Short mmCIF file of C-alpha atoms and ligand atoms in Angstrom, two decimals:
data_model
loop_
_atom_site.label_atom_id
_atom_site.label_comp_id
_atom_site.label_asym_id
_atom_site.label_seq_id
_atom_site.Cartn_x
_atom_site.Cartn_y
_atom_site.Cartn_z
CA UNK O 14 0.05 0.25 -0.12
CA UNK O 15 1.34 3.46 -0.80
CA UNK O 16 1.54 5.94 2.23
CA UNK O 17 -0.26 9.16 1.90
CA UNK O 18 -1.08 11.94 4.65
CA UNK O 19 -4.24 11.24 3.51
CA UNK O 20 -4.68 7.47 4.14
CA UNK O 21 -8.09 6.04 5.13
CA UNK O 22 -7.69 3.69 7.92
CA UNK O 23 -10.72 2.79 8.59
CA UNK O 24 -13.96 2.05 6.61
CA UNK O 25 -17.35 -0.02 6.94
CA UNK O 26 -18.48 -1.96 4.30
CA UNK O 27 -22.76 -2.43 4.65
CA UNK O 28 -23.38 -5.69 2.67
CA UNK O 29 -21.53 -8.89 2.65
CA UNK O 30 -23.07 -10.18 -0.43
CA UNK O 31 -20.93 -10.55 -3.83
CA UNK O 32 -19.49 -7.10 -3.78
CA UNK O 33 -19.71 -6.13 -0.01
CA UNK O 34 -17.42 -9.37 0.67
CA UNK O 35 -15.00 -8.82 -2.48
CA UNK O 36 -14.64 -4.77 -1.23
CA UNK O 37 -13.64 -5.67 2.49
CA UNK O 38 -11.27 -8.07 1.10
CA UNK O 39 -9.62 -5.76 -1.09
CA UNK O 40 -9.55 -3.09 1.72
CA UNK O 41 -8.26 -5.20 4.28
CA UNK O 42 -5.13 -6.54 1.91
CA UNK O 43 -4.47 -3.13 1.74
CA UNK O 44 -3.96 -2.59 5.39
CA UNK O 45 -7.43 -1.08 5.92
CA UNK O 46 -9.64 -1.95 9.21
CA UNK O 47 -13.09 -3.27 7.86
CA UNK O 48 -16.31 -3.33 9.50
CA UNK O 49 -18.72 -4.67 7.38
CA UNK O 50 -22.46 -4.23 8.56
CA UNK O 51 -25.04 -7.27 7.49
CA UNK O 52 -28.36 -7.94 8.86
CA UNK O 53 -28.41 -11.39 7.68
CA UNK O 54 -26.27 -14.03 9.95
CA UNK O 55 -26.80 -16.39 6.81
CA UNK O 56 -25.08 -13.95 4.16
CA UNK O 57 -22.64 -12.74 6.86
CA UNK O 58 -21.09 -16.50 7.27
CA UNK O 59 -21.28 -16.60 3.11
CA UNK O 60 -19.84 -13.49 2.94
CA UNK O 61 -16.71 -14.18 5.72
CA UNK O 62 -16.55 -17.76 4.09
CA UNK O 63 -16.62 -16.01 0.52
CA UNK O 64 -13.31 -14.11 1.87
CA UNK O 65 -11.51 -16.90 3.27
CA UNK O 66 -11.83 -19.13 0.25
CA UNK O 67 -10.20 -16.09 -1.63
CA UNK O 68 -7.36 -15.95 0.61
CA UNK O 69 -6.89 -19.57 0.52
CA UNK O 70 -6.86 -19.56 -2.73
CA UNK O 71 -4.04 -17.32 -2.78
CA UNK O 72 -1.91 -18.65 0.02
CA UNK O 73 -2.05 -22.04 -1.99
CA UNK O 74 -0.87 -20.12 -5.23
CA UNK O 75 1.78 -18.56 -2.91
CA UNK O 76 0.62 -15.00 -3.58
CA UNK O 77 0.19 -14.15 -0.07
CA UNK O 78 2.09 -16.11 3.15
CA UNK O 79 -0.29 -17.94 5.67
CA UNK O 80 0.70 -14.87 8.01
CA UNK O 81 -0.26 -12.40 5.53
CA UNK O 82 -3.56 -13.98 5.32
CA UNK O 83 -4.54 -14.45 8.99
CA UNK O 84 -3.90 -10.82 8.98
CA UNK O 85 -6.48 -9.91 5.90
CA UNK O 86 -8.96 -11.75 8.05
CA UNK O 87 -7.89 -10.19 11.51
CA UNK O 88 -8.49 -6.33 9.76
CA UNK O 89 -12.30 -7.73 8.99
CA UNK O 90 -14.85 -7.86 11.72
CA UNK O 91 -18.58 -8.54 11.17
CA UNK O 92 -21.72 -6.79 12.87
CA UNK O 93 -25.45 -6.45 12.70
CA UNK O 94 -25.08 -2.81 14.30
CA UNK O 95 -25.16 -0.19 12.04
CA UNK O 96 -24.26 2.14 15.24
CA UNK O 97 -20.65 0.26 15.01
CA UNK O 98 -19.73 2.60 12.33
CA UNK O 99 -19.54 5.73 14.18
CA UNK O 100 -15.53 5.72 14.04
CA UNK O 101 -15.36 5.32 9.79
CA UNK O 102 -13.55 7.69 7.51
CA UNK O 103 -15.28 6.05 5.06
CA UNK O 104 -18.60 3.92 4.79
CA UNK O 105 -18.86 1.94 1.28
CA UNK O 106 -22.67 0.88 0.98
CA UNK O 107 -23.08 -2.57 -1.25
CA UNK O 108 -26.76 -3.56 -0.40
CA UNK O 109 -28.91 -5.03 -3.05
CA UNK O 110 -29.40 -2.57 -6.06
CA UNK O 111 -33.11 -0.92 -4.68
CA UNK O 112 -33.34 3.11 -4.96
CA UNK O 113 -35.65 3.21 -1.74
CA UNK O 114 -33.55 1.01 0.22
CA UNK O 115 -30.20 2.60 -0.29
CA UNK O 116 -31.76 5.86 0.15
CA UNK O 117 -32.97 4.72 3.39
CA UNK O 118 -29.85 3.23 4.29
CA UNK O 119 -27.92 7.01 3.38
CA UNK O 120 -30.76 8.51 5.73
CA UNK O 121 -29.54 6.56 8.68
CA UNK O 122 -25.75 6.48 7.82
CA UNK O 123 -25.73 10.58 7.99
CA UNK O 124 -27.50 10.29 11.36
CA UNK O 125 -24.91 7.63 12.78
CA UNK O 126 -21.49 8.24 11.20
CA UNK O 127 -19.23 10.87 11.99
CA UNK O 128 -20.11 13.88 9.90
CA UNK O 129 -16.57 14.14 8.47
CA UNK O 130 -16.78 10.90 7.07
CA UNK O 131 -17.32 9.90 3.22
CA UNK O 132 -20.62 7.65 2.57
CA UNK O 133 -19.79 5.95 -0.61
CA UNK O 134 -22.22 3.73 -2.75
CA UNK O 135 -21.10 0.78 -4.88
CA UNK O 136 -24.50 0.95 -6.80
CA UNK O 137 -24.21 -0.39 -10.29
CA UNK O 138 -26.71 2.29 -12.07
CA UNK O 139 -28.50 4.53 -9.23
CA UNK O 140 -27.98 8.14 -9.94
CA UNK O 141 -25.35 9.41 -6.42
CA UNK O 142 -27.58 12.27 -6.26
CA UNK O 143 -30.45 10.25 -5.30
CA UNK O 144 -28.65 9.11 -2.46
CA UNK O 145 -26.64 12.19 -1.52
CA UNK O 146 -29.91 14.16 -1.18
CA UNK O 147 -31.05 11.81 1.24
CA UNK O 148 -27.94 12.99 3.43
CA UNK O 149 -27.05 16.43 4.91
CA UNK O 150 -23.43 16.40 3.40
CA UNK O 151 -24.07 15.73 -0.19
CA UNK O 152 -20.56 16.81 -0.59
CA UNK O 153 -19.19 14.00 1.14
CA UNK O 154 -21.29 11.57 -1.11
CA UNK O 155 -19.68 9.77 -4.02
CA UNK O 156 -19.86 6.60 -5.97
CA UNK O 157 -17.02 3.92 -6.10
CA UNK O 158 -18.31 1.44 -7.96
CA UNK O 159 -16.31 -2.24 -8.12
CA UNK O 160 -16.96 -4.82 -10.34
CA UNK O 161 -17.46 -8.38 -9.77
CA UNK O 162 -15.22 -10.57 -8.84
CA UNK O 163 -13.67 -7.19 -6.91
CA UNK O 164 -10.67 -9.29 -6.10
CA UNK O 165 -9.59 -9.97 -9.63
CA UNK O 166 -11.10 -7.11 -11.64
CA UNK O 167 -8.38 -4.06 -11.56
CA UNK O 168 -11.45 -1.50 -12.20
CA UNK O 169 -13.09 1.43 -9.96
CA UNK O 170 -15.33 3.51 -11.57
CA UNK O 171 -15.55 6.88 -9.86
CA UNK O 172 -18.94 8.70 -10.07
CA UNK O 173 -19.05 12.83 -9.10
CA UNK O 174 -22.10 13.71 -8.46
CA UNK O 175 -23.03 17.93 -9.23
CA UNK O 176 -22.51 18.34 -5.14
CA UNK O 177 -19.36 16.01 -4.84
CA UNK O 178 -16.65 18.35 -3.35
CA UNK O 179 -13.05 18.54 -4.89
CA UNK O 180 -12.04 16.96 -1.20
CA UNK O 181 -14.23 13.97 -1.48
CA UNK O 182 -13.34 13.28 -5.06
CA UNK O 183 -9.32 13.76 -4.38
CA UNK O 184 -9.67 11.14 -1.35
CA UNK O 185 -12.27 8.99 -2.88
CA UNK O 186 -9.71 8.86 -6.02
CA UNK O 187 -6.35 8.20 -3.98
CA UNK O 188 -7.91 5.68 -1.76
CA UNK O 189 -9.25 3.68 -4.96
CA UNK O 190 -5.89 3.82 -6.40
CA UNK O 191 -3.02 4.28 -4.63
CA UNK O 192 -4.45 2.23 -1.26
CA UNK O 193 -6.54 -0.10 -3.12
CA UNK O 194 -4.07 -0.29 -6.35
CA UNK O 195 -7.15 -0.28 -8.66
CA UNK O 196 -7.40 1.56 -12.07
CA UNK O 197 -10.00 4.54 -11.94
CA UNK O 198 -11.81 6.03 -14.29
CA UNK O 199 -14.24 8.61 -13.62
CA UNK O 200 -17.78 9.29 -14.93
CA UNK O 201 -20.26 11.64 -14.42
CA UNK O 202 -23.63 11.08 -12.70
CA UNK O 203 -25.96 9.18 -15.34
CA UNK O 204 -27.42 5.81 -14.38
CA UNK O 205 -25.25 2.91 -15.27
CA UNK O 206 -21.76 5.39 -15.38
CA UNK O 207 -19.51 4.12 -17.91
CA UNK O 208 -19.39 0.35 -18.02
CA UNK O 209 -22.90 -0.33 -17.21
CA UNK O 210 -24.65 1.91 -19.60
CA UNK O 211 -22.60 0.24 -22.34
CA UNK O 212 -22.59 -3.52 -20.91
CA UNK O 213 -26.14 -3.90 -20.03
CA UNK O 214 -27.81 -3.06 -23.43
CA UNK O 215 -25.45 -5.79 -24.68
CA UNK O 216 -26.37 -8.29 -22.01
CA UNK O 217 -30.13 -7.62 -22.87
CA UNK O 218 -29.48 -8.01 -26.69
CA UNK O 219 -27.99 -11.40 -25.74
CA UNK O 220 -31.15 -12.58 -23.72
CA UNK O 221 -33.77 -11.12 -26.76
CA UNK O 222 -31.59 -13.42 -29.05
CA UNK O 223 -31.94 -16.25 -26.97
CA UNK O 224 -35.53 -15.45 -25.97
CA UNK O 225 -36.54 -15.21 -29.77
CA UNK O 226 -35.04 -18.64 -30.67
CA UNK O 227 -32.48 -17.17 -32.99
CA UNK O 228 -29.63 -19.17 -31.63
CA UNK O 229 -28.83 -21.18 -28.46
CA UNK O 230 -27.10 -19.77 -25.46
CA UNK O 231 -24.01 -21.91 -25.97
CA UNK O 232 -23.60 -20.53 -29.53
CA UNK O 233 -24.42 -17.10 -28.36
CA UNK O 234 -21.88 -17.14 -25.77
CA UNK O 235 -19.13 -19.02 -27.68
CA UNK O 236 -19.65 -16.41 -30.37
CA UNK O 237 -18.09 -14.00 -28.10
CA UNK O 238 -15.78 -16.04 -25.81
CA UNK O 239 -14.10 -17.44 -29.07
CA UNK O 240 -15.20 -14.83 -31.66
CA UNK O 241 -14.06 -11.45 -29.46
CA UNK O 242 -12.05 -13.17 -26.96
CA UNK O 243 -14.40 -12.08 -24.35
CA UNK O 244 -13.61 -14.01 -21.11
CA UNK O 245 -17.17 -15.28 -20.82
CA UNK O 246 -20.05 -14.53 -22.90
CA UNK O 247 -22.68 -12.39 -22.37
CA UNK O 248 -24.99 -15.08 -20.98
CA UNK O 249 -22.86 -16.56 -18.58
CA UNK O 250 -22.11 -12.84 -17.28
CA UNK O 251 -25.27 -12.52 -16.66
CA UNK O 252 -25.45 -15.25 -14.36
CA UNK O 253 -22.05 -13.94 -12.87
CA UNK O 254 -23.14 -10.32 -12.40
CA UNK O 255 -26.88 -11.94 -10.76
CA UNK O 256 -30.19 -11.63 -12.86
CA UNK O 257 -31.83 -9.41 -10.44
CA UNK O 258 -29.10 -7.16 -10.47
CA UNK O 259 -28.81 -6.78 -14.29
CA UNK O 260 -32.81 -6.58 -13.76
CA UNK O 261 -32.66 -3.94 -11.75
CA UNK O 262 -29.74 -1.72 -13.58
CA UNK O 263 -31.74 -2.29 -16.95
CA UNK O 264 -34.71 -0.82 -15.02
CA UNK O 265 -32.48 2.19 -13.59
CA UNK O 266 -31.25 2.72 -17.19
CA UNK O 267 -34.52 2.42 -18.82
CA UNK O 268 -36.10 4.98 -15.71
CA UNK O 269 -33.52 7.69 -16.93
CA UNK O 270 -33.19 7.25 -20.65
CA UNK O 271 -36.53 6.05 -21.64
CA UNK O 272 -34.57 4.34 -24.53
CA UNK O 273 -35.87 0.71 -25.44
CA UNK O 274 -32.08 -0.88 -25.68
CA UNK O 275 -32.09 -0.61 -22.06
CA UNK O 276 -35.57 -2.37 -21.46
CA UNK O 277 -35.39 -5.70 -19.52
CA UNK O 278 -36.83 -8.34 -21.88
CA UNK O 279 -39.72 -10.94 -20.43
CA UNK O 280 -37.29 -13.73 -20.01
CA UNK O 281 -35.06 -12.04 -17.53
CA UNK O 282 -38.10 -10.66 -15.95
CA UNK O 283 -39.56 -14.29 -15.57
CA UNK O 284 -36.54 -15.39 -14.35
CA UNK O 285 -35.95 -13.23 -11.98
CA UNK O 286 -39.77 -14.01 -10.84
CA UNK O 287 -38.90 -17.85 -10.89
CA UNK O 288 -35.48 -17.01 -8.61
CA UNK O 289 -33.20 -18.38 -11.31
CA UNK O 290 -30.73 -15.52 -10.34
CA UNK O 291 -27.62 -17.11 -12.06
CA UNK O 292 -24.62 -18.28 -10.29
CA UNK O 293 -25.38 -17.45 -6.68
CA UNK O 294 -29.00 -19.07 -6.74
CA UNK O 295 -27.41 -21.90 -8.43
CA UNK O 296 -29.26 -21.87 -11.88
CA UNK O 297 -29.88 -19.08 -14.29
CA UNK O 298 -29.37 -19.40 -17.98
CA UNK O 299 -26.52 -22.44 -17.01
CA UNK O 300 -26.69 -24.92 -13.80
CA UNK O 301 -23.94 -24.47 -11.12
CA UNK O 302 -23.30 -26.66 -8.33
CA UNK O 303 -22.66 -24.89 -5.00
N1 3HC S 8 -12.03 -14.10 -5.76
C1 3HC S 8 -10.62 -14.19 -6.21
N2 3HC S 8 -9.80 -14.47 -6.92
C2 3HC S 8 -10.86 -15.19 -8.24
C3 3HC S 8 -11.99 -15.70 -8.17
C4 3HC S 8 -12.59 -15.01 -7.06
N3 3HC S 8 -14.12 -14.72 -6.89
N4 3HC S 8 -12.55 -15.79 -9.39
C5 3HC S 8 -11.32 -16.24 -10.10
N5 3HC S 8 -10.48 -15.72 -9.39
C6 3HC S 8 -9.05 -15.90 -10.06
C7 3HC S 8 -8.51 -17.03 -9.74
O1 3HC S 8 -7.72 -17.82 -8.77
C8 3HC S 8 -7.32 -17.11 -10.85
O2 3HC S 8 -6.33 -16.50 -10.57
P1 3HC S 8 -4.60 -16.94 -11.45
O3 3HC S 8 -4.99 -16.46 -12.73
O4 3HC S 8 -3.88 -16.08 -10.45
O5 3HC S 8 -4.70 -18.21 -11.38
C9 3HC S 8 -8.25 -15.78 -12.00
O6 3HC S 8 -8.84 -15.28 -10.95
C10 3HC S 8 -8.78 -16.51 -13.14
O7 3HC S 8 -9.67 -17.45 -12.38
P2 3HC S 8 -10.12 -19.20 -13.01
O8 3HC S 8 -9.09 -19.50 -13.79
O9 3HC S 8 -11.16 -19.76 -11.90
O10 3HC S 8 -11.17 -18.60 -14.04
P3 3HC S 8 -11.39 -17.83 -15.41
O11 3HC S 8 -10.11 -17.62 -16.05
O12 3HC S 8 -12.63 -18.45 -16.16
O13 3HC S 8 -11.91 -16.31 -15.01
C11 3HC S 8 -13.63 -14.66 -14.35
C12 3HC S 8 -12.74 -16.36 -14.21
C13 3HC S 8 -12.42 -13.99 -13.75
C14 3HC S 8 -14.65 -14.79 -13.99
C15 3HC S 8 -13.45 -14.20 -15.80
O14 3HC S 8 -14.35 -15.13 -16.63
C16 3HC S 8 -13.80 -12.70 -16.07
O15 3HC S 8 -12.95 -11.75 -15.68
N6 3HC S 8 -15.14 -12.87 -15.88
C17 3HC S 8 -15.80 -11.38 -16.97
C18 3HC S 8 -16.25 -10.87 -15.65
C19 3HC S 8 -16.80 -9.71 -15.95
O16 3HC S 8 -16.98 -9.01 -16.81
N7 3HC S 8 -17.26 -8.65 -14.64
C20 3HC S 8 -17.63 -7.66 -14.55
C21 3HC S 8 -19.32 -7.72 -14.22
S1 3HC S 8 -20.11 -6.45 -14.58
C22 3HC S 8 -19.96 -5.56 -12.89
O17 3HC S 8 -19.31 -6.22 -11.94
C23 3HC S 8 -20.17 -4.03 -12.53
C24 3HC S 8 -21.80 -4.60 -11.96
O18 3HC S 8 -22.16 -3.08 -11.27
C25 3HC S 8 -22.76 -5.25 -12.76
#
């Protein structure tokens, strides 16, 4: 970790799902003390197990010693109590992609967390201003958007709202780039930001192609893996992102731009209704052993 005068030493992460646990892991690896808040004990345990598995994998591949791995785990604590975040310098929210839930959470965080602290969201698509305006410190609210799997993918997308102050912008940039070692791109505050505004219409097109019987799911995915050297095809990627998240991002984009290319196809909606949410549910477009 690069040392700097403005280094963040203590963060909170809300949510121990796929993204929250990944964010906690990379921050703890960078030497940051991480307090994870998770309301569901089952989700908390799954999240901690996921982090432990990822650390074990790094130790087995000699990317980290056992002691270093134990050090990372010791910097992560999990609680059900939001009040534990009072002393945090930054809190990164990574709960389900639901605007009302996030707005309510930002309102509560604003009351609980030190007034100097930055409140960040890992939202995939919800405009940061909607969260900022639920607080009394909109200048300290910023988007810090990670990519799944967080320990593997090097990118962070910073989202700067019309109210984000230059100081908050700089601390968030330095935390992401210098402390976590991520590549940083910056987006203005539009639903979907840069990556999801491009990625989601592509994934939705693949779902429409499959739904219309135009091609098999295997051929659609193979086309993009073998023909375009993508690491995975769009339907396997939708399963990795989670079909509920894909649907929620599409809805945010559609609400913002009202363009047909962002409209979720009926098959996606029905799969979400059916609980076929992708890898995390054991079944989406493909089946997964858990
Ligand atoms: N945690 C830690 N390490 C992991 C991991 C995880 N969850 N998953 C994979 N890895 C590591 C492996 O240990 C391996 O490391 P090594 O190269 O040192 O051996 C490396 O990643 C490659 O893993 P595998 O060999 O097991 O598998 P693949 O080569 O098939 O890669 C993948 C798997 C990394 C998921 C790759 O297919 C990939 O990058 N896919 C694209 C993912 C993508 O596009 N994500 C963005 C989604 S959009 C998003 O997140 C935004 C949100 O807002 C919706």
